[in-house]
Amino acid sequence: MVSWTGLLAQILAIALALALAPLLMGWVNQWRAWLQNRRAPSLLQPYRTLHKLFHKESVLAENASPLFRIAPYIVFGCMALACGIAPTLSTDLPLAPAADAIALVGLFALARVFISLAAMDVGTAFGSLGARREMLIGFLAEPALLMVLFSASLITQSTSLARIVETLAHQSFAIYPSLAVAGVAFTFVSLAENARVPVDNPATHLELTMIHEALILEYSGRHLALIEWAAALKLFAYSCIGLALFFPWGVAEAGTPLAILFAIPALVLKLAVGGVLLAVIETINAKMRLFRVPEFLATAFLLAVIALLVHVLLGA
Amino acid sequence: MMLLDWLLVVIAGWLALGVAGIPALRNTGVVARLLFPAGAFLALVLAGLALAALFTEPQTAVLALGLPTLPFHLRLDGLSAFFLLVIGAAGAGISLFAAGYFRQGEGTPPGLMCLEYHLFLASMALVVLADDAYAFMVAWETMALSSFFLVTANHRVPAIRSAGFLYLLVAHVGALAILLTFGVLQAGTGDYTFANMRAQSLSPLWASVAFLLATVGFGAKAGVLPLHVWLPEAHPAAPSPVSALMSAVMLKTAIYGLLRVVFDLAGTQLWWWGVVLLGLGLATALFGVIYSAVQSDMKRLLAYSSIENIGLLFVGMGLAVLFHAYAMSALAALALTATLFHVASHACFKSLLFLATGSVLHATGERSLGKLGGLIRRMPWVAALSLVGVLASSGLPPFSGFVAEWLLLQSFLFTTGLPNSFLNMLVPVVAAAIALVAALAGYVMVKFYGVIFLGQPREPHLAHAHPASPLERAGLVWLGAGCVLLGLFPVQVIGVIDPVTQVLLGAGVGETVRANGWLFLSPTSLGRASYGPLVFLLVVAFAVALTAWLVHRLYHGRLRRSAPWDCGFPAQTARMQDSAEGFGQPIREIFNPVFRMTRELPTPFDAAPKYRVTIEDPFWHGLYLPVARLTERLARLVGRLQQGRIAIYLLYSFLTLIVLLGVVRW
């Protein structure tokens, strides 16, 4: 059943995600700085930050419960699994049958619920505010993401991510109108889910406007490091899913070592281009008011539903 | 003895336990230490018998009870066995909890409560066993009445009395519709046994009339829009174990009734029945979840969440009817499996959550979310088990709620190829709405859990909240285990559901699921869709453990406790946390047109600023009050005849006589 090449590809995929995710973060930050005429931090800055945070002691609020302490680990574990089942390098992944596209959405939701609950645990004003906003964005983005994945599922007649990528990548080249619409919706959702401009600003220090930063305000030391790393993993996973759905070429199918060796540079190249695009989007857009976010995400949701309907109407 | 006889022994045992409560009317010791645990044991036996019955041939019995020409007919088939299993399994946990919960001085004395409670359990079991209309209606009415008395346990509170009245009223409107359904189904033969109804072949028109009547009747019991108004009043009014029993089990008898009528008794299914059920279910689910997000009473929040789940069940049934009408039996079986899975899963997590609110209520005396908070530190057991219920209720993997959602979405996803293009367009839109409902459910549950158990206590006396008693904990553990096991072993659970779909549709997904192995759930083929909750859990747990070990090993485990940071703000108080209203605010803004909302906003010059928001049910003002006003006006018109003077009444008699004479002469 489980081939050793599959197992190898699986371990490699997770290890690569863990190693590359902070790099992607650094890459995006670097480009953003350049595009905004600032001097950029080093590409390796996220690693240094993580290293520093791991070394610091964790300061915990006096009334923090065990839930608060375990939540960063759960979030990190969820994101590691998400990176494991996204077919980044190979479609022959032993973990793939454990979670299909719907379960992947559930996995992101699980992480979101835990981090929101942890934010409410200490009982500060900003924590519960962040939790509320995070859940607000979550409940609007989650169905949109599901619908995007459904459009791909309908085309490929499968909800297994590996199978979707296999079908899309290794058949004759075709442009699906439904996938094009779904792609726009997916971009909207990814921006919102990864706390990016125009929904949230990852570099903000203004308490009233922040969402993700408000959630993790009480965390420090190793807990904060894990959460930061998990956020990088989430961005990595979303990028990989987007690449897998809309630009699936280069992913190894047979699972032979040679194909994977070829898949790694392809992935890095695609991620690099994607990272620059993200920096461009973040530079040319302004952060919108929180009250406008539901409209933004409702647009994404409607686009995703239209993508489904386009598929039903045109059969493509 | 047959299984059915043993089941009747269990039901008789419940009745005997109930009657035994009367001599021990105010003896809480006997009732709590003896009668309720015994009831829980009997529920467990019932569940075991039902499980065995799922895999045997249908059994029938005729009791020497009832009318001379119409004794009670009973029948035990796959469908009734499955619902008996749900009643038994959930009932066991709830009874165990109730043993630690009921006490002196809360309205009805414990002994009487014990009678009503066990009568309620027994009547629910009889409802699913009944095989003729008469026995069914007797059991159905016993269920309604016993639960009415349970709801009004605290009858000295006027609000509870009026909630009970509303419940009784809607229950009887529903019962009338069910009675009429059976009247249509027997097709003028005068034989009210279900066997006869199965034998009749109705014309599409009459079958549709029966279906619509059944939808009204059972919909009233289930809380489907617009007959839901009693539910958010009655469920919170009842003592918590009773709320749990009503939400988790009693609502399911309505689902049972509808399944029985549509798939078993009516004989035919038309495709538009499915659309009706889909539409009703969708509206109910959306309404329920949006309203539960803005509640600030913890039990009302759960009651609205029950409305949402009933909506999802109706959607599943509608899909099953739709596919069945087009003879796509594999998909119909998948949709029905999803529905039945959700029945079991909802029974577990909703009773768990209602019971947890009971513990919180006893520990703090507060029901309003605005006065709770921080209970995870005072009641760790209840908090941990509630977390399981909350995660299951939000439909998150690897818990039970997710499997039901997953199966339902799978059945939506493979619908292409319906012969009607309108339906082909409709199905994706419904799927999108279901995804929205599921995501909103997560929002609601974070609010529920976060406000009650997390944060700082909002009232000083919460510091003295006491943990739940051991029996209460045992009940909660039992139900929490249900949520976890249903979620982790879906393949085995579907093996239990399979006989039911075989009975109703003649098809099942059990064989395909079994063929694909016990580890991964895959209703069609492994390449098409699969989900392995056990692997999922193990990988996440392994990742958590490995990360924790590595972090402590490679760096350090130093930890320091300090005051919360909160951006350096020193004067942080519990009142500065998000309130329940605050958490509902985004929902109120986004879905503003749906609410009937009145708000009092403070002005900047108020010495003591006050903020108040009340949200009322638009159906209450748009539908129920006009009907009530109309009834009143008609009554007043009739009242005009009654002048209160004997001469006038004599005149009426005289005129009637004259008219009658005229009629006879003519």
XYZ file of N, CA and C in Angstrom, chain A residues 105-256:
456
model
N -10.264 22.054 4.753
C -10.967 23.253 5.224
C -11.296 23.105 6.701
N -11.706 21.884 7.101
C -11.980 21.619 8.509
C -10.741 21.784 9.371
N -9.613 21.404 8.824
C -8.346 21.516 9.552
C -8.012 22.983 9.837
N -8.159 23.819 8.798
C -7.932 25.252 9.004
C -8.916 25.806 10.035
N -10.166 25.336 9.961
C -11.177 25.819 10.907
C -10.820 25.404 12.329
N -10.308 24.180 12.479
C -9.932 23.685 13.810
C -8.855 24.594 14.414
N -7.843 24.907 13.602
C -6.779 25.783 14.087
C -7.339 27.154 14.454
N -8.251 27.649 13.628
C -8.806 28.976 13.879
C -9.613 29.002 15.174
N -10.417 27.949 15.387
C -11.222 27.912 16.612
C -10.311 27.870 17.836
N -9.239 27.082 17.770
C -8.364 26.969 18.935
C -7.658 28.290 19.243
N -7.164 28.947 18.188
C -6.441 30.190 18.463
C -7.415 31.265 18.957
N -8.655 31.232 18.459
C -9.640 32.210 18.935
C -10.005 31.953 20.384
N -10.194 30.670 20.717
C -10.526 30.348 22.107
C -9.375 30.753 23.021
N -8.139 30.489 22.576
C -6.987 30.862 23.396
C -6.941 32.377 23.596
N -7.329 33.121 22.543
C -7.300 34.576 22.670
C -8.311 35.063 23.697
N -9.419 34.313 23.839
C -10.420 34.737 24.817
C -10.070 34.281 26.219
N -9.068 33.410 26.337
C -8.822 32.752 27.610
C -8.367 33.712 28.702
N -7.472 34.628 28.358
C -6.938 35.497 29.407
C -7.991 36.540 29.807
N -8.857 36.873 28.872
C -9.924 37.789 29.231
C -9.524 39.242 29.159
N -8.730 39.593 28.142
C -8.408 41.002 27.939
C -9.304 41.542 26.824
N -9.390 42.862 26.782
C -10.269 43.484 25.799
C -9.809 43.165 24.382
N -8.492 43.286 24.143
C -8.007 43.079 22.779
C -8.104 41.629 22.349
N -7.895 40.728 23.293
C -7.959 39.305 22.961
C -9.325 38.917 22.445
N -10.382 39.288 23.191
C -11.708 38.871 22.750
C -12.111 39.615 21.485
N -11.629 40.848 21.341
C -11.905 41.588 20.108
C -11.283 40.884 18.906
N -10.030 40.441 19.101
C -9.363 39.723 18.021
C -10.074 38.422 17.700
N -10.502 37.707 18.747
C -11.180 36.432 18.527
C -12.447 36.636 17.714
N -13.191 37.673 18.067
C -14.440 37.936 17.361
C -14.168 38.239 15.889
N -13.162 39.078 15.641
C -12.874 39.439 14.251
C -12.358 38.254 13.461
N -11.506 37.454 14.105
C -10.965 36.287 13.425
C -12.088 35.330 13.031
N -13.022 35.116 13.958
C -14.123 34.207 13.647
C -15.028 34.800 12.576
N -15.157 36.117 12.588
C -15.981 36.788 11.571
C -15.396 36.526 10.185
N -14.084 36.746 10.077
C -13.443 36.504 8.781
C -13.507 35.030 8.434
N -13.331 34.202 9.452
C -13.341 32.763 9.218
C -14.670 32.282 8.666
N -15.764 32.720 9.286
C -17.037 32.155 8.846
C -17.428 32.662 7.469
N -16.850 33.790 7.038
C -17.128 34.248 5.683
C -16.190 33.600 4.666
N -14.943 33.374 5.083
C -13.960 32.848 4.134
C -14.099 31.345 3.947
N -14.495 30.652 5.021
C -14.508 29.192 4.958
C -15.439 28.647 3.868
N -16.712 29.117 3.809
C -17.559 28.590 2.735
C -17.045 28.954 1.349
N -16.424 30.136 1.224
C -15.890 30.518 -0.088
C -14.771 29.568 -0.500
N -13.890 29.260 0.459
C -12.803 28.334 0.160
C -13.352 26.968 -0.235
N -14.375 26.546 0.492
C -14.985 25.253 0.202
C -15.558 25.233 -1.215
N -16.192 26.332 -1.591
C -16.790 26.382 -2.925
C -15.720 26.384 -4.014
N -14.602 27.069 -3.745
C -13.496 27.056 -4.711
C -13.018 25.624 -4.914
N -12.828 24.925 -3.787
C -12.352 23.551 -3.887
C -13.390 22.668 -4.583
N -14.672 22.994 -4.358
C -15.730 22.208 -5.007
C -15.690 22.373 -6.522
N -15.386 23.594 -6.993
C -15.349 23.767 -8.450
C -14.287 22.850 -9.042
N -13.144 22.784 -8.366
C -12.104 21.878 -8.856
C -12.537 20.432 -8.721
N -13.268 20.130 -7.629
C -13.715 18.752 -7.423
C -14.695 18.330 -8.504
N -15.554 19.254 -8.909
C -16.548 18.888 -9.910
C -15.870 18.592 -11.245
N -14.819 19.348 -11.553
C -14.117 19.111 -12.813
C -13.431 17.755 -12.796
N -12.825 17.436 -11.645
C -12.014 16.223 -11.596
C -12.754 15.048 -10.986
N -13.991 15.267 -10.567
C -14.796 14.192 -9.973
C -14.117 13.568 -8.754
N -13.478 14.394 -7.958
C -12.836 13.868 -6.759
C -12.634 15.000 -5.769
N -12.734 14.688 -4.466
C -12.403 15.718 -3.492
C -11.004 15.501 -2.927
N -10.333 14.453 -3.387
C -8.971 14.226 -2.915
C -8.035 15.204 -3.615
N -7.281 15.945 -2.833
C -6.417 16.976 -3.420
C -5.411 16.363 -4.387
N -4.868 15.205 -3.993
C -3.878 14.564 -4.851
C -4.495 14.231 -6.205
N -5.708 13.691 -6.163
C -6.360 13.306 -7.401
C -6.690 14.534 -8.249
N -7.105 15.606 -7.589
C -7.430 16.835 -8.320
C -6.204 17.307 -9.094
N -5.072 17.366 -8.389
C -3.853 17.874 -9.028
C -3.410 16.949 -10.148
N -3.497 15.642 -9.871
C -3.126 14.667 -10.883
C -3.934 14.885 -12.162
N -5.251 15.030 -11.979
C -6.123 15.169 -13.152
C -5.844 16.474 -13.874
N -5.693 17.545 -13.092
C -5.507 18.851 -13.734
C -4.150 18.959 -14.406
N -3.131 18.347 -13.783
C -1.770 18.549 -14.273
C -1.440 17.650 -15.441
N -1.982 16.456 -15.455
C -1.472 15.480 -16.402
C -2.463 15.154 -17.496
N -3.379 16.064 -17.736
C -4.243 15.852 -18.889
C -3.936 16.949 -19.902
N -4.551 16.829 -21.063
C -4.258 17.810 -22.106
C -4.651 19.196 -21.615
N -3.893 20.174 -22.047
C -4.060 21.531 -21.552
C -5.455 22.060 -21.891
N -6.132 22.562 -20.888
C -7.473 23.113 -21.125
C -7.684 24.257 -20.156
N -8.395 25.275 -20.596
C -8.715 26.390 -19.698
C -10.162 26.245 -19.277
N -10.343 26.174 -17.980
C -11.689 26.042 -17.456
C -12.195 27.403 -17.005
N -13.295 27.892 -17.577
C -13.810 29.186 -17.128
C -14.160 29.170 -15.643
N -14.695 28.032 -15.166
C -15.089 27.994 -13.755
C -13.866 28.153 -12.864
N -12.745 27.527 -13.262
C -11.543 27.643 -12.436
C -10.996 29.064 -12.443
N -11.177 29.755 -13.576
C -10.692 31.136 -13.638
C -11.434 32.003 -12.618
N -12.764 31.853 -12.597
C -13.548 32.617 -11.617
C -13.168 32.191 -10.209
N -13.033 30.872 -10.024
C -12.689 30.361 -8.697
C -11.325 30.879 -8.253
N -10.431 31.070 -9.207
C -9.099 31.558 -8.868
C -9.136 32.932 -8.227
N -9.996 33.790 -8.778
C -10.134 35.129 -8.184
C -10.666 35.006 -6.755
N -11.694 34.164 -6.591
C -12.260 33.980 -5.253
C -11.197 33.451 -4.298
N -10.388 32.524 -4.795
C -9.362 31.936 -3.934
C -8.347 32.995 -3.497
N -7.988 33.906 -4.417
C -7.047 34.961 -4.047
C -7.625 35.817 -2.920
N -8.890 36.190 -3.049
C -9.540 36.986 -1.996
C -9.465 36.254 -0.657
N -9.851 34.973 -0.709
C -9.896 34.188 0.532
C -8.503 34.072 1.146
N -7.513 33.828 0.299
C -6.161 33.662 0.848
C -5.691 34.938 1.517
N -5.987 36.082 0.905
C -5.582 37.348 1.519
C -6.216 37.499 2.889
N -7.507 37.172 2.977
C -8.202 37.339 4.255
C -7.693 36.347 5.278
N -7.545 35.099 4.866
C -7.192 34.046 5.816
C -5.768 34.205 6.329
N -4.899 34.791 5.529
C -3.526 34.921 5.978
C -3.231 36.299 6.560
N -4.292 37.019 6.910
C -4.139 38.307 7.580
C -3.274 39.256 6.768
N -3.597 39.400 5.480
C -2.818 40.257 4.594
C -3.622 41.504 4.241
N -2.930 42.543 3.823
C -3.605 43.703 3.257
C -4.360 43.201 2.038
N -5.592 43.604 1.774
C -6.338 44.706 2.367
C -7.213 44.361 3.563
N -7.158 43.105 4.060
C -8.044 42.745 5.167
C -7.389 43.063 6.506
N -6.139 42.691 6.625
C -5.432 42.894 7.886
C -4.003 43.289 7.509
N -3.319 43.934 8.391
C -1.947 44.319 8.092
C -1.007 43.560 9.013
N -0.164 42.666 8.454
C 0.690 41.863 9.333
C 1.731 42.701 10.065
N 1.984 43.919 9.584
C 3.026 44.737 10.217
C 2.427 45.823 11.110
N 1.133 45.708 11.400
C 0.499 46.809 12.117
C 0.887 46.820 13.588
N 0.889 48.020 14.148
C 1.032 48.130 15.602
C -0.069 49.001 16.163
N -1.116 49.196 15.355
C -2.246 49.994 15.808
C -3.303 49.023 16.322
N -3.527 49.051 17.630
C -4.326 47.993 18.243
C -5.737 47.911 17.675
N -6.331 49.079 17.399
C -7.756 49.052 17.060
C -8.031 48.402 15.715
N -7.046 48.392 14.828
C -7.321 47.853 13.503
C -6.850 46.418 13.354
N -6.122 45.901 14.308
C -5.484 44.612 14.039
C -6.426 43.447 14.330
N -6.162 42.387 13.615
C -6.967 41.178 13.797
C -6.068 40.055 14.309
N -5.151 39.624 13.456
C -4.302 38.506 13.850
C -3.384 38.889 15.007
N -2.860 40.102 14.958
C -1.952 40.526 16.028
C -2.690 40.649 17.362
N -3.962 41.045 17.299
C -4.736 41.154 18.541
C -4.943 39.792 19.171
N -5.094 38.780 18.306
C -5.323 37.425 18.808
C -4.151 36.939 19.647
N -2.949 37.273 19.206
C -1.770 36.652 19.808
C -1.041 37.617 20.723
N -1.746 38.659 21.150
C -1.131 39.715 21.945
C -0.546 39.198 23.251
N -1.181 38.187 23.836
C -0.752 37.705 25.154
C 0.341 36.658 25.060
N 0.694 36.252 23.854
C 1.694 35.190 23.716
C 3.103 35.758 23.688
N 4.034 34.964 24.196
C 5.428 35.385 24.158
C 6.298 34.138 24.116
N 7.582 34.344 23.894
C 8.535 33.245 23.947
C 8.215 32.159 22.946
N 8.383 30.913 23.409
C 8.239 29.785 22.477
C 6.823 29.682 21.920
N 5.831 30.059 22.729
C 4.452 29.985 22.227
C 4.269 30.918 21.049
N 4.782 32.122 21.183
C 4.666 33.097 20.088
C 5.438 32.601 18.865
N 6.613 32.001 19.111
C 7.404 31.489 17.991
C 6.608 30.453 17.216
N 5.959 29.550 17.959
C 5.183 28.505 17.280
C 4.059 29.115 16.473
N 3.417 30.140 17.037
C 2.295 30.739 16.319
C 2.784 31.452 15.066
N 3.913 32.152 15.185
C 4.463 32.837 14.014
C 4.834 31.828 12.925
N 5.450 30.746 13.377
C 5.848 29.717 12.435
C 4.608 29.099 11.771
N 3.585 28.869 12.605
C 2.345 28.301 12.064
C 1.723 29.260 11.051
N 1.808 30.567 11.310
C 1.260 31.531 10.354
C 2.016 31.453 9.036
N 3.350 31.302 9.142
C 4.146 31.156 7.921
C 3.758 29.876 7.184
N 3.536 28.801 7.965
C 3.132 27.532 7.352
C 1.788 27.669 6.656
N 0.911 28.463 7.276
C -0.420 28.634 6.696
C -0.307 29.341 5.352
N 0.528 30.375 5.314
C 0.737 31.083 4.047
C 1.321 30.131 3.010
N 2.255 29.314 3.470
C 2.886 28.341 2.578
C 1.838 27.356 2.053
N 0.998 26.844 2.976
C -0.011 25.864 2.575
C -0.999 26.479 1.586
N -1.439 27.697 1.880
C -2.390 28.341 0.966
C -1.754 28.558 -0.399
N -0.479 29.015 -0.400
C 0.184 29.220 -1.691
C 0.259 27.909 -2.453
N 0.606 26.834 -1.723
C 0.746 25.551 -2.389
C -0.574 25.065 -2.947
N -1.647 25.271 -2.180
C -2.952 24.831 -2.663
C -3.342 25.636 -3.900
N -3.074 26.944 -3.839
C -3.386 27.781 -5.002
C -2.598 27.334 -6.215
N -1.300 27.077 -6.020
C -0.468 26.620 -7.137
C -0.955 25.272 -7.641
N -1.324 24.407 -6.686
C -1.740 23.063 -7.081
C -3.034 23.108 -7.891
N -3.937 24.015 -7.515
C -5.230 24.059 -8.205
C -5.110 24.756 -9.550
N -4.355 25.864 -9.580
C -4.424 26.710 -10.765
C -3.173 26.607 -11.638
N -2.040 26.198 -11.060
C -0.813 26.013 -11.851
C -0.169 24.683 -11.471
N -0.819 23.585 -11.780
C -0.367 22.303 -11.211
C 0.837 21.694 -11.895
N 1.435 22.374 -12.896
C 2.494 21.705 -13.650
C 3.761 21.578 -12.833
N 4.427 20.472 -13.027
C 5.708 20.273 -12.357
C 5.629 19.382 -11.136
N 4.418 19.064 -10.672
C 4.290 18.188 -9.509
C 4.554 16.751 -9.950
N 5.377 16.041 -9.170
C 5.730 14.671 -9.535
C 4.543 13.754 -9.338
N 4.320 12.876 -10.303
C 3.201 11.958 -10.166
C 3.672 10.568 -9.754
N 4.635 10.056 -10.504
C 5.028 8.666 -10.285
C 5.651 8.479 -8.911
N 6.202 9.525 -8.350
C 6.815 9.384 -7.046
C 8.236 8.882 -7.143
N 8.777 8.885 -8.330
C 10.181 8.493 -8.474
C 11.062 9.610 -7.935
